[in-house]
Amino acid sequence: MNNTTMTSIKVATPEQSHKQRENGLCSSCGLCSIQAWPAEQSIQSCFFKNGWLGEREKKLFGRERSLDDPVEMRFGMTLDRFTAQLKSPVPGSQWSGIITRMALRAFEEKLVDGVVSLQHTPGHHFFSQPVLAKNLDEIYATRGNKPVLSPVLYSLESAYRQGLKKVLVIGAACHLHTLRDFQERFEYLREMEILTIGIPCVDNVARSKWPWILERMSQSPDTACFMEFMQDFRIHIRHKNGRIEKVPFFSLPEELSNPNIFPSACMSCFDYLNSLADITVGYIGAELLPEQKRQWILVRTETGRKLLKLIEAELERFPETGKWECHSFVQNTTKRIIESMKPEEKEYSSTSRIPLWLGHILAGLLGIIGPKGIGFAHYSVDFHLIRHYYYVKFRHPELLEKLVPRHVRVILEEYSLPL
Ligand SMILES: Cc1cc2nc3c(=O)[nH]c(=O)nc-3n(C[C@H](O)[C@H](O)[C@H](O)COP(=O)(O)OP(=O)(O)OC[C@H]3O[C@@H](n4cnc5c(N)ncnc54)[C@H](O)[C@@H]3O)c2cc1C
Ligand code: SF4
Ligand code: SF4
């Protein structure tokens, strides 16, 4: 890895950069650590200053999402949606590796000269470092999840200084909101053609908290190398020897439900499905089937179509499955969600947890009667929107107007929840 492409940097953590932020919210997206232009300009594009979606959505799509369309309100604007997996999965990727293949193909076809993304911190399966990947090996090394706040945008500095004209950025919603605003607001990146692939993202954590959290989820944190919250109401943790440890959500210790363990930024996040990406690639709306690695694709723009076309022949493609309806399922949880967002000092027990065997029975039952496919995605989006609305309402009431996109209030009304 050469020094011009592998960035070794000191990126400010939300805690360190707290003083710069007018509201204390920061997801360490990396833009403010760039030195090629003043940090004060980067901050002006911060999504915590400008709010989620709204004008940015209008600028990209020519309109905001329809408040009369329940699906568009949840999933954002799309040209196409389906589930798929690569016929030959990419080893070491998070699912089948659709994102990595798209990035490799975009580079091979000379659609882009570099990829702004992350690689694993050497020797650490879960931590990230930003990279401007400029050859196939470096792009291949970006695969896999890093479930911690990550300064993806930092590598735009190298792309800018090196005069790259066509760049692919792979990021979470906070990265793509800030990037799109910055590219429009300031001249620095205006000549750069930027293509974007988005990941859905929720419940991310600060890296300082990660070891504490992993110790409470897994019986063998030292050997864990993959983790995901799954549609079967369990966390799947893969270990170095290939064993998959499955922990029902219900059997996690109570202390992991404390909202204070998550960054304020992620608890104030209102774009789970990355609606400003050219294409979003996740798994949450795909059915979980044995021996399969089905992913969920939301093509949002013509650029997204172009990216998808690059790997179309490599995909096994399936229609979405599942029933849309999940109202009663969400409704049953709203009272508990709202209560848990109140900022009162509450004691969270480190020992209180439902035994694993009982947790598996509950998860199994919900797997049978609960929402599946797009119904599960609907449930997960609504759950998090409700949770985050009350988090902001109780803990940052002065930001409620600015941060919360208008469709969130319409969804709350569907559940007869107080605004
Ligand atoms: C904290 C977190 C929560 C997520 N929650 C969900 C969810 O609830 N539902 C869902 O459908 N999907 C979620 N995802 C996305 C999902 O885990 C996969 O990344 C996605 O489905 C792509 O799979 P793939 O096999 O194509 O990825 P790969 O081909 O392995 O590529 C993954 C790409 O994402 C990049 N990446 C990894 N971590 C981060 C990060 N922290 N920030 C920015 N970029 C990153 C990698 O560098 C790589 O370029 C989440 C991801 C993260 C990081
Ligand atoms: S989220 Fe990004 S743009 Fe916003 S303050 Fe943090 S580093 Fe700066
Ligand atoms: S949850 Fe939201 S704010 Fe946090 S890293 Fe993901 S997209 Fe960014």
Coordinates of C-alpha atoms and ligand atoms in Angstrom, one line a residue:
M1 CA 0.0 0.0 0.0
N2 CA 1.6 3.3 -0.9
N3 CA 1.4 6.4 1.1
T4 CA -0.3 8.5 -1.5
T5 CA -3.3 6.2 -1.5
M6 CA -3.4 4.7 2.0
T7 CA -4.2 7.6 4.2
S8 CA -2.7 7.6 7.7
I9 CA -4.5 10.4 9.5
K10 CA -5.7 11.9 12.7
V11 CA -9.4 12.2 12.2
A12 CA -11.3 14.1 14.9
T13 CA -13.7 12.0 17.0
P14 CA -17.2 13.5 17.7
E15 CA -15.9 14.1 21.3
Q16 CA -12.8 16.0 20.1
S17 CA -14.7 18.0 17.5
H18 CA -17.5 18.8 19.8
K19 CA -16.4 22.3 20.4
Q20 CA -16.6 23.2 16.7
R21 CA -20.1 22.0 16.4
E22 CA -22.9 24.4 17.2
N23 CA -25.1 21.6 18.4
G24 CA -22.6 19.0 19.5
L25 CA -23.8 16.4 16.9
C26 CA -21.1 14.9 14.7
S27 CA -20.8 11.4 13.0
S28 CA -17.0 11.9 12.3
C29 CA -17.8 11.8 8.5
G30 CA -14.3 13.0 7.9
L31 CA -15.0 16.2 5.9
C32 CA -13.9 18.6 8.7
S33 CA -10.5 16.9 9.0
I34 CA -9.6 17.8 5.4
Q35 CA -7.0 20.5 5.3
A36 CA -7.3 21.5 1.6
W37 CA -10.0 24.0 2.5
P38 CA -11.2 25.6 5.7
A39 CA -13.0 23.3 8.2
E40 CA -15.5 26.2 8.7
Q41 CA -16.6 25.6 5.1
S42 CA -16.9 21.8 5.6
I43 CA -19.1 22.3 8.6
Q44 CA -21.5 24.5 6.6
S45 CA -22.3 21.3 4.6
C46 CA -22.9 19.2 7.7
F47 CA -26.2 17.4 7.7
F48 CA -26.6 18.4 11.3
K49 CA -26.6 22.0 10.3
N50 CA -28.8 21.5 7.2
G51 CA -31.2 18.8 8.4
W52 CA -32.0 15.4 6.7
L53 CA -33.4 15.2 3.2
G54 CA -35.7 18.1 2.4
E55 CA -34.0 20.5 0.0
R56 CA -31.2 18.0 -0.7
E57 CA -33.7 15.4 -1.9
K58 CA -35.5 18.0 -4.0
K59 CA -32.2 19.0 -5.7
L60 CA -31.3 15.4 -6.6
F61 CA -34.7 14.2 -7.7
G62 CA -36.6 17.4 -8.6
R63 CA -39.1 16.9 -5.8
E64 CA -39.3 15.7 -2.2
R65 CA -40.8 12.2 -1.5
S66 CA -44.5 12.0 -1.7
L67 CA -46.4 12.2 1.6
D68 CA -49.2 10.2 -0.1
D69 CA -47.1 7.2 -0.9
P70 CA -46.4 5.0 2.2
V71 CA -43.7 3.1 0.5
E72 CA -41.8 6.1 -0.9
M73 CA -42.1 7.8 2.6
R74 CA -40.1 4.8 4.0
F75 CA -37.8 3.7 1.2
G76 CA -37.2 7.0 -0.5
M77 CA -37.3 7.6 -4.3
T78 CA -36.4 4.6 -6.5
L79 CA -36.4 3.7 -10.2
D80 CA -36.2 0.0 -9.4
R81 CA -36.2 -2.3 -6.3
F82 CA -35.4 -6.0 -6.1
T83 CA -33.4 -8.6 -4.2
A84 CA -30.4 -10.3 -5.6
Q85 CA -27.1 -12.1 -4.8
L86 CA -23.9 -12.5 -6.7
K87 CA -23.7 -15.9 -8.4
S88 CA -20.1 -16.0 -7.1
P89 CA -20.0 -14.2 -3.8
V90 CA -16.9 -12.1 -3.0
P91 CA -15.1 -13.8 0.0
G92 CA -14.7 -11.5 3.0
S93 CA -17.5 -9.2 1.9
Q94 CA -20.4 -8.4 4.2
W95 CA -23.0 -10.3 2.2
S96 CA -22.5 -11.5 -1.4
G97 CA -20.2 -8.5 -2.1
I98 CA -22.4 -6.6 -4.6
I99 CA -20.9 -3.3 -3.6
T100 CA -17.3 -4.5 -4.0
R101 CA -18.0 -6.0 -7.4
M102 CA -19.7 -2.8 -8.6
A103 CA -16.7 -0.7 -7.4
L104 CA -14.3 -3.1 -9.1
R105 CA -16.2 -3.1 -12.4
A106 CA -16.6 0.7 -12.3
F107 CA -12.9 1.0 -12.1
E108 CA -12.2 -1.6 -14.8
E109 CA -14.6 0.1 -17.1
K110 CA -12.9 3.4 -16.4
L111 CA -16.1 5.0 -15.1
V112 CA -14.0 6.2 -12.2
D113 CA -10.3 6.8 -11.5
G114 CA -10.5 6.1 -7.8
V115 CA -12.8 4.9 -5.0
V116 CA -13.3 6.8 -1.8
S117 CA -14.1 4.2 0.9
L118 CA -12.7 2.4 3.9
Q119 CA -10.4 -0.4 4.6
H120 CA -10.1 -2.4 7.8
T121 CA -7.6 -1.1 10.2
P122 CA -4.7 -3.6 10.0
G123 CA -5.3 -6.4 12.6
H124 CA -8.8 -5.3 13.4
H125 CA -11.9 -6.8 11.9
F126 CA -14.3 -4.1 12.9
F127 CA -12.4 -0.8 12.7
S128 CA -11.9 1.3 9.6
Q129 CA -9.4 3.7 8.0
P130 CA -10.3 5.9 5.1
V131 CA -8.8 5.1 1.7
L132 CA -8.6 6.5 -1.8
A133 CA -8.3 3.2 -3.6
K134 CA -6.7 3.5 -7.1
N135 CA -6.1 0.0 -8.2
L136 CA -8.0 -3.3 -8.2
D137 CA -6.3 -4.7 -5.1
E138 CA -6.9 -1.6 -3.1
I139 CA -10.6 -1.6 -4.1
Y140 CA -10.9 -5.3 -3.3
A141 CA -9.5 -4.5 0.2
T142 CA -12.4 -2.1 0.9
R143 CA -14.9 -5.0 1.2
G144 CA -16.6 -5.9 4.5
N145 CA -18.4 -4.0 7.2
K146 CA -16.9 -1.7 9.8
P147 CA -19.6 -1.1 12.3
V148 CA -18.1 2.0 13.8
L149 CA -18.3 5.7 12.9
S150 CA -16.0 6.1 9.9
P151 CA -14.4 9.2 8.3
V152 CA -15.1 8.1 4.7
L153 CA -15.0 11.6 3.3
Y154 CA -11.5 12.3 4.5
S155 CA -10.0 10.7 1.3
L156 CA -11.7 13.3 -0.8
E157 CA -8.7 15.4 0.1
S158 CA -6.3 13.1 -1.8
A159 CA -8.7 12.8 -4.7
Y160 CA -8.9 16.6 -4.9
R161 CA -5.1 17.2 -4.5
Q162 CA -4.4 14.5 -7.1
G163 CA -6.8 16.1 -9.5
L164 CA -9.0 13.1 -10.0
K165 CA -11.9 13.8 -12.3
K166 CA -14.2 10.7 -11.7
V167 CA -14.6 9.2 -8.3
L168 CA -16.8 6.6 -6.7
V169 CA -17.8 7.3 -3.1
I170 CA -19.2 4.4 -1.0
G171 CA -20.8 5.7 2.2
A172 CA -23.5 5.9 4.8
A173 CA -26.3 8.5 4.6
C174 CA -24.4 11.1 6.7
H175 CA -21.5 10.8 4.2
L176 CA -23.6 11.3 1.1
H177 CA -25.8 14.1 2.5
T178 CA -22.7 16.1 3.5
L179 CA -20.9 15.3 0.2
R180 CA -23.7 16.3 -2.0
D181 CA -24.2 19.6 -0.2
F182 CA -20.5 20.4 -0.2
Q183 CA -20.1 19.6 -3.9
E184 CA -22.9 22.1 -4.7
R185 CA -22.1 24.7 -2.1
F186 CA -18.3 25.1 -2.8
E187 CA -16.2 25.0 -5.9
Y188 CA -13.5 22.6 -4.7
L189 CA -15.2 19.3 -6.0
R190 CA -17.4 20.8 -8.6
E191 CA -15.3 19.6 -11.6
M192 CA -15.2 16.1 -10.1
E193 CA -17.8 13.6 -11.4
I194 CA -18.9 11.7 -8.3
L195 CA -20.8 8.5 -8.4
T196 CA -22.2 7.1 -5.1
I197 CA -23.1 3.7 -3.7
G198 CA -24.9 3.9 -0.3
I199 CA -25.2 1.4 2.5
P200 CA -28.2 1.4 4.8
C201 CA -26.9 2.4 8.3
V202 CA -28.3 2.5 11.8
D203 CA -27.2 1.9 15.4
N204 CA -23.6 2.6 14.5
V205 CA -21.2 3.1 17.4
A206 CA -18.1 5.1 18.4
R207 CA -15.0 2.9 18.2
S208 CA -14.2 3.7 21.9
K209 CA -17.5 2.0 22.8
W210 CA -17.2 -1.0 20.5
P211 CA -15.1 -3.4 22.7
W212 CA -17.5 -2.8 25.6
I213 CA -20.5 -3.5 23.4
L214 CA -19.0 -6.6 21.7
E215 CA -18.1 -8.1 25.1
R216 CA -21.8 -7.9 26.1
M217 CA -23.0 -9.4 22.8
S218 CA -20.7 -12.3 22.3
Q219 CA -19.4 -15.1 24.5
S220 CA -16.1 -14.9 22.6
P221 CA -15.4 -11.3 21.6
D222 CA -11.7 -11.9 20.8
T223 CA -12.5 -14.3 18.0
A224 CA -15.4 -12.4 16.5
C225 CA -14.8 -11.2 12.9
F226 CA -18.3 -10.4 11.5
M227 CA -21.5 -9.1 13.1
E228 CA -24.9 -8.2 11.8
F229 CA -28.4 -7.6 13.2
M230 CA -30.5 -10.1 11.3
Q231 CA -34.1 -10.4 10.0
D232 CA -34.6 -13.5 12.2
F233 CA -34.5 -11.3 15.4
R234 CA -31.0 -12.5 16.2
I235 CA -27.5 -11.0 16.0
H236 CA -25.2 -13.3 14.0
I237 CA -21.6 -13.2 15.0
R238 CA -19.1 -15.1 12.9
H239 CA -15.9 -16.3 14.6
K240 CA -12.5 -16.8 13.1
N241 CA -13.0 -20.6 13.0
G242 CA -16.2 -20.2 10.9
R243 CA -18.6 -20.8 13.8
I244 CA -21.7 -18.6 13.8
E245 CA -22.9 -17.5 17.2
K246 CA -26.6 -16.5 17.2
V247 CA -27.8 -14.2 20.0
P248 CA -31.6 -13.4 20.1
F249 CA -32.2 -9.6 20.5
F250 CA -34.2 -10.5 23.6
S251 CA -31.3 -12.1 25.3
L252 CA -29.0 -9.1 25.2
P253 CA -28.3 -7.5 28.6
E254 CA -30.6 -4.7 29.5
E255 CA -27.6 -2.2 29.6
L256 CA -27.3 -2.5 25.8
S257 CA -30.7 -0.9 25.4
N258 CA -29.4 2.3 27.0
P259 CA -29.6 5.0 24.3
N260 CA -26.5 6.7 25.8
I261 CA -24.2 4.0 24.4
F262 CA -25.0 5.1 20.8
P263 CA -23.5 8.4 19.4
S264 CA -26.1 11.3 19.6
A265 CA -25.5 11.7 15.8
C266 CA -26.8 8.2 15.1
M267 CA -29.7 8.6 17.5
S268 CA -30.6 11.7 15.5
C269 CA -30.3 10.1 12.1
F270 CA -33.4 10.0 9.8
D271 CA -32.1 8.4 6.6
Y272 CA -31.6 4.7 7.4
L273 CA -31.9 3.7 3.7
N274 CA -29.5 6.3 2.3
S275 CA -32.0 8.0 0.0
L276 CA -29.4 10.3 -1.7
A277 CA -27.2 7.5 -3.0
D278 CA -27.3 6.7 -6.7
I279 CA -27.9 3.1 -5.6
T280 CA -28.5 1.7 -2.1
V281 CA -27.3 -1.9 -1.4
G282 CA -28.5 -3.5 1.8
Y283 CA -30.0 -6.8 3.0
I284 CA -32.9 -5.7 5.3
G285 CA -35.7 -6.0 2.7
A286 CA -34.5 -9.4 1.5
E287 CA -35.7 -12.6 3.0
L288 CA -33.2 -14.5 5.1
L289 CA -33.0 -18.0 3.5
P290 CA -30.7 -20.8 4.5
E291 CA -27.4 -21.0 2.5
Q292 CA -28.3 -17.8 0.6
K293 CA -26.9 -14.3 0.8
R294 CA -29.7 -12.3 -0.7
Q295 CA -29.3 -8.5 -0.7
W296 CA -31.8 -5.7 -1.3
I297 CA -31.1 -3.2 -4.1
L298 CA -32.7 0.2 -4.4
V299 CA -31.8 1.9 -7.7
R300 CA -32.4 5.6 -7.2
T301 CA -30.9 7.5 -10.2
E302 CA -29.7 6.9 -13.8
T303 CA -26.2 6.8 -12.4
G304 CA -27.3 4.0 -10.1
R305 CA -28.7 2.1 -13.1
K306 CA -25.4 2.5 -14.9
L307 CA -23.5 1.1 -11.9
L308 CA -26.0 -1.8 -11.6
K309 CA -25.6 -2.6 -15.3
L310 CA -21.9 -3.3 -14.8
I311 CA -22.7 -6.4 -12.7
E312 CA -26.1 -7.4 -14.1
A313 CA -24.8 -10.6 -15.7
E314 CA -23.2 -11.6 -12.4
L315 CA -26.5 -11.4 -10.4
E316 CA -29.2 -13.9 -9.6
R317 CA -32.1 -11.6 -9.3
F318 CA -35.4 -12.1 -7.4
P319 CA -38.5 -10.0 -6.9
E320 CA -39.2 -8.5 -3.5
T321 CA -41.2 -10.8 -1.1
G322 CA -43.2 -10.3 2.0
K323 CA -46.4 -8.4 3.0
W324 CA -46.1 -4.7 3.5
E325 CA -48.4 -4.5 6.6
C326 CA -46.7 -4.3 10.0
H327 CA -48.8 -1.7 11.8
S328 CA -49.7 -3.7 14.9
F329 CA -46.2 -5.1 15.2
V330 CA -44.8 -1.5 15.4
Q331 CA -47.7 -0.2 17.5
N332 CA -47.0 -2.8 20.2
T333 CA -43.5 -1.4 20.8
T334 CA -44.2 2.4 20.6
K335 CA -44.9 3.0 24.3
R336 CA -41.7 1.3 25.3
I337 CA -39.7 3.1 22.7
I338 CA -40.9 6.5 23.8
E339 CA -40.4 5.8 27.5
S340 CA -36.8 4.6 26.8
M341 CA -35.9 7.9 25.0
K342 CA -36.6 10.1 28.0
P343 CA -33.4 11.5 29.4
E344 CA -34.1 10.6 33.0
E345 CA -31.3 8.8 34.8
K346 CA -32.3 5.2 34.6
E347 CA -30.4 2.2 36.0
Y348 CA -29.7 -0.4 33.3
S349 CA -28.9 -3.8 34.7
S350 CA -25.8 -5.6 33.4
T351 CA -27.1 -9.0 34.6
S352 CA -30.8 -8.8 33.7
R353 CA -31.3 -10.7 30.4
I354 CA -33.7 -13.4 29.1
P355 CA -32.0 -16.8 29.0
L356 CA -30.7 -17.8 25.5
W357 CA -33.1 -20.8 25.2
L358 CA -36.1 -18.6 25.9
G359 CA -34.8 -15.8 23.6
H360 CA -34.5 -18.4 20.8
I361 CA -38.1 -19.5 21.3
L362 CA -39.3 -15.8 21.1
A363 CA -37.1 -15.1 18.1
G364 CA -38.4 -18.3 16.4
L365 CA -42.0 -17.3 17.1
L366 CA -41.5 -13.8 15.8
G367 CA -39.8 -15.3 12.7
I368 CA -43.0 -17.2 12.0
I369 CA -45.6 -14.5 12.9
G370 CA -43.6 -11.4 12.3
P371 CA -43.0 -9.3 9.2
K372 CA -40.8 -10.6 6.4
G373 CA -39.1 -9.2 3.3
I374 CA -40.3 -5.7 2.6
G375 CA -42.6 -5.9 5.7
F376 CA -39.5 -6.4 7.8
A377 CA -37.8 -3.3 6.2
H378 CA -41.0 -1.3 6.8
Y379 CA -41.0 -2.4 10.4
S380 CA -37.3 -1.6 10.9
V381 CA -37.6 1.9 9.3
D382 CA -40.6 2.8 11.3
F383 CA -39.1 1.6 14.6
H384 CA -36.0 3.7 14.1
L385 CA -37.9 6.8 12.9
I386 CA -40.1 6.7 16.0
R387 CA -37.1 6.1 18.3
H388 CA -35.1 8.9 16.8
Y389 CA -37.9 11.4 16.7
Y390 CA -38.4 11.0 20.5
Y391 CA -34.7 11.0 21.1
V392 CA -34.4 14.4 19.4
K393 CA -37.7 15.7 20.9
F394 CA -36.6 14.9 24.5
R395 CA -32.8 15.5 24.2
H396 CA -32.4 18.2 21.5
P397 CA -35.8 19.8 21.3
E398 CA -34.3 22.9 19.7
L399 CA -33.3 20.8 16.7
L400 CA -36.6 19.1 16.1
E401 CA -37.7 21.5 13.4
K402 CA -34.4 21.6 11.6
L403 CA -33.4 17.9 11.7
V404 CA -36.6 15.9 11.2
P405 CA -37.8 15.5 7.6
R406 CA -41.5 16.1 7.0
H407 CA -42.5 12.5 6.2
V408 CA -41.6 11.4 9.7
R409 CA -44.5 13.4 11.2
V410 CA -46.9 11.8 8.8
I411 CA -45.7 8.3 9.8
L412 CA -46.0 9.2 13.5
E413 CA -49.6 10.2 12.9
E414 CA -50.3 6.8 11.3
Y415 CA -49.6 5.4 14.7
S416 CA -51.5 8.2 16.5
L417 CA -48.3 9.3 18.3
P418 CA -48.0 12.7 19.9
L419 CA -45.8 15.2 18.0
Ligands
LIG1 C1 -23.2 0.3 11.2 C2 -23.9 -0.3 10.0 C3 -25.2 -0.7 10.1 C4 -25.9 -1.3 9.0 N1 -27.2 -1.7 9.2 C5 -27.8 -2.2 8.1 C6 -29.2 -2.5 8.2 O1 -29.8 -2.3 9.3 N2 -29.8 -3.0 7.1 C7 -29.2 -3.2 5.9 O2 -29.8 -3.6 5.0 N3 -27.8 -2.9 5.8 C8 -27.2 -2.4 6.9 N4 -25.8 -2.2 6.8 C9 -25.1 -2.4 5.4 C10 -24.8 -3.9 5.2 O3 -24.1 -4.4 6.4 C11 -23.8 -4.1 4.0 O4 -22.8 -3.2 4.1 C12 -24.5 -4.0 2.7 O5 -25.6 -4.8 2.7 C13 -23.6 -4.3 1.6 O6 -23.2 -5.6 1.5 P1 -22.1 -6.1 0.4 O7 -21.9 -7.6 0.7 O8 -22.5 -5.7 -0.9 O9 -20.9 -5.3 1.0 P2 -19.3 -5.3 0.6 O10 -19.1 -5.7 -0.8 O11 -18.6 -6.0 1.7 O12 -19.0 -3.7 0.7 C14 -19.4 -3.0 1.8 C15 -18.9 -1.6 1.6 O13 -19.4 -0.7 2.7 C16 -18.3 0.0 3.2 N5 -18.5 0.2 4.6 C17 -18.4 -0.7 5.6 N6 -18.6 -0.1 6.8 C18 -18.9 1.2 6.6 C19 -19.1 2.3 7.4 N7 -19.2 2.2 8.7 N8 -19.4 3.5 6.8 C20 -19.3 3.6 5.5 N9 -19.0 2.6 4.6 C21 -18.8 1.4 5.2 C22 -17.1 -0.9 2.9 O14 -15.9 -0.2 3.0 C23 -17.4 -1.4 1.6 O15 -17.1 -0.5 0.6 C24 -25.1 -1.6 7.8 C25 -23.8 -1.2 7.7 C26 -23.2 -0.6 8.8 C27 -21.7 -0.1 8.7
SF4_2 S1 -20.4 15.1 10.7 FE1 -18.8 15.6 9.3 S2 -19.3 17.7 8.5 FE2 -20.5 17.3 10.4 S3 -19.2 18.2 12.0 FE3 -18.8 16.0 11.9 S4 -16.9 15.8 10.6 FE4 -17.9 17.9 10.3
SF4_3 S1 -26.5 5.9 11.8 FE1 -26.8 7.7 10.5 S2 -25.4 9.3 11.4 FE2 -24.8 7.3 12.2 S3 -23.1 6.6 10.9 FE3 -25.1 5.7 10.1 S4 -25.8 7.2 8.6 FE4 -24.3 8.3 9.8

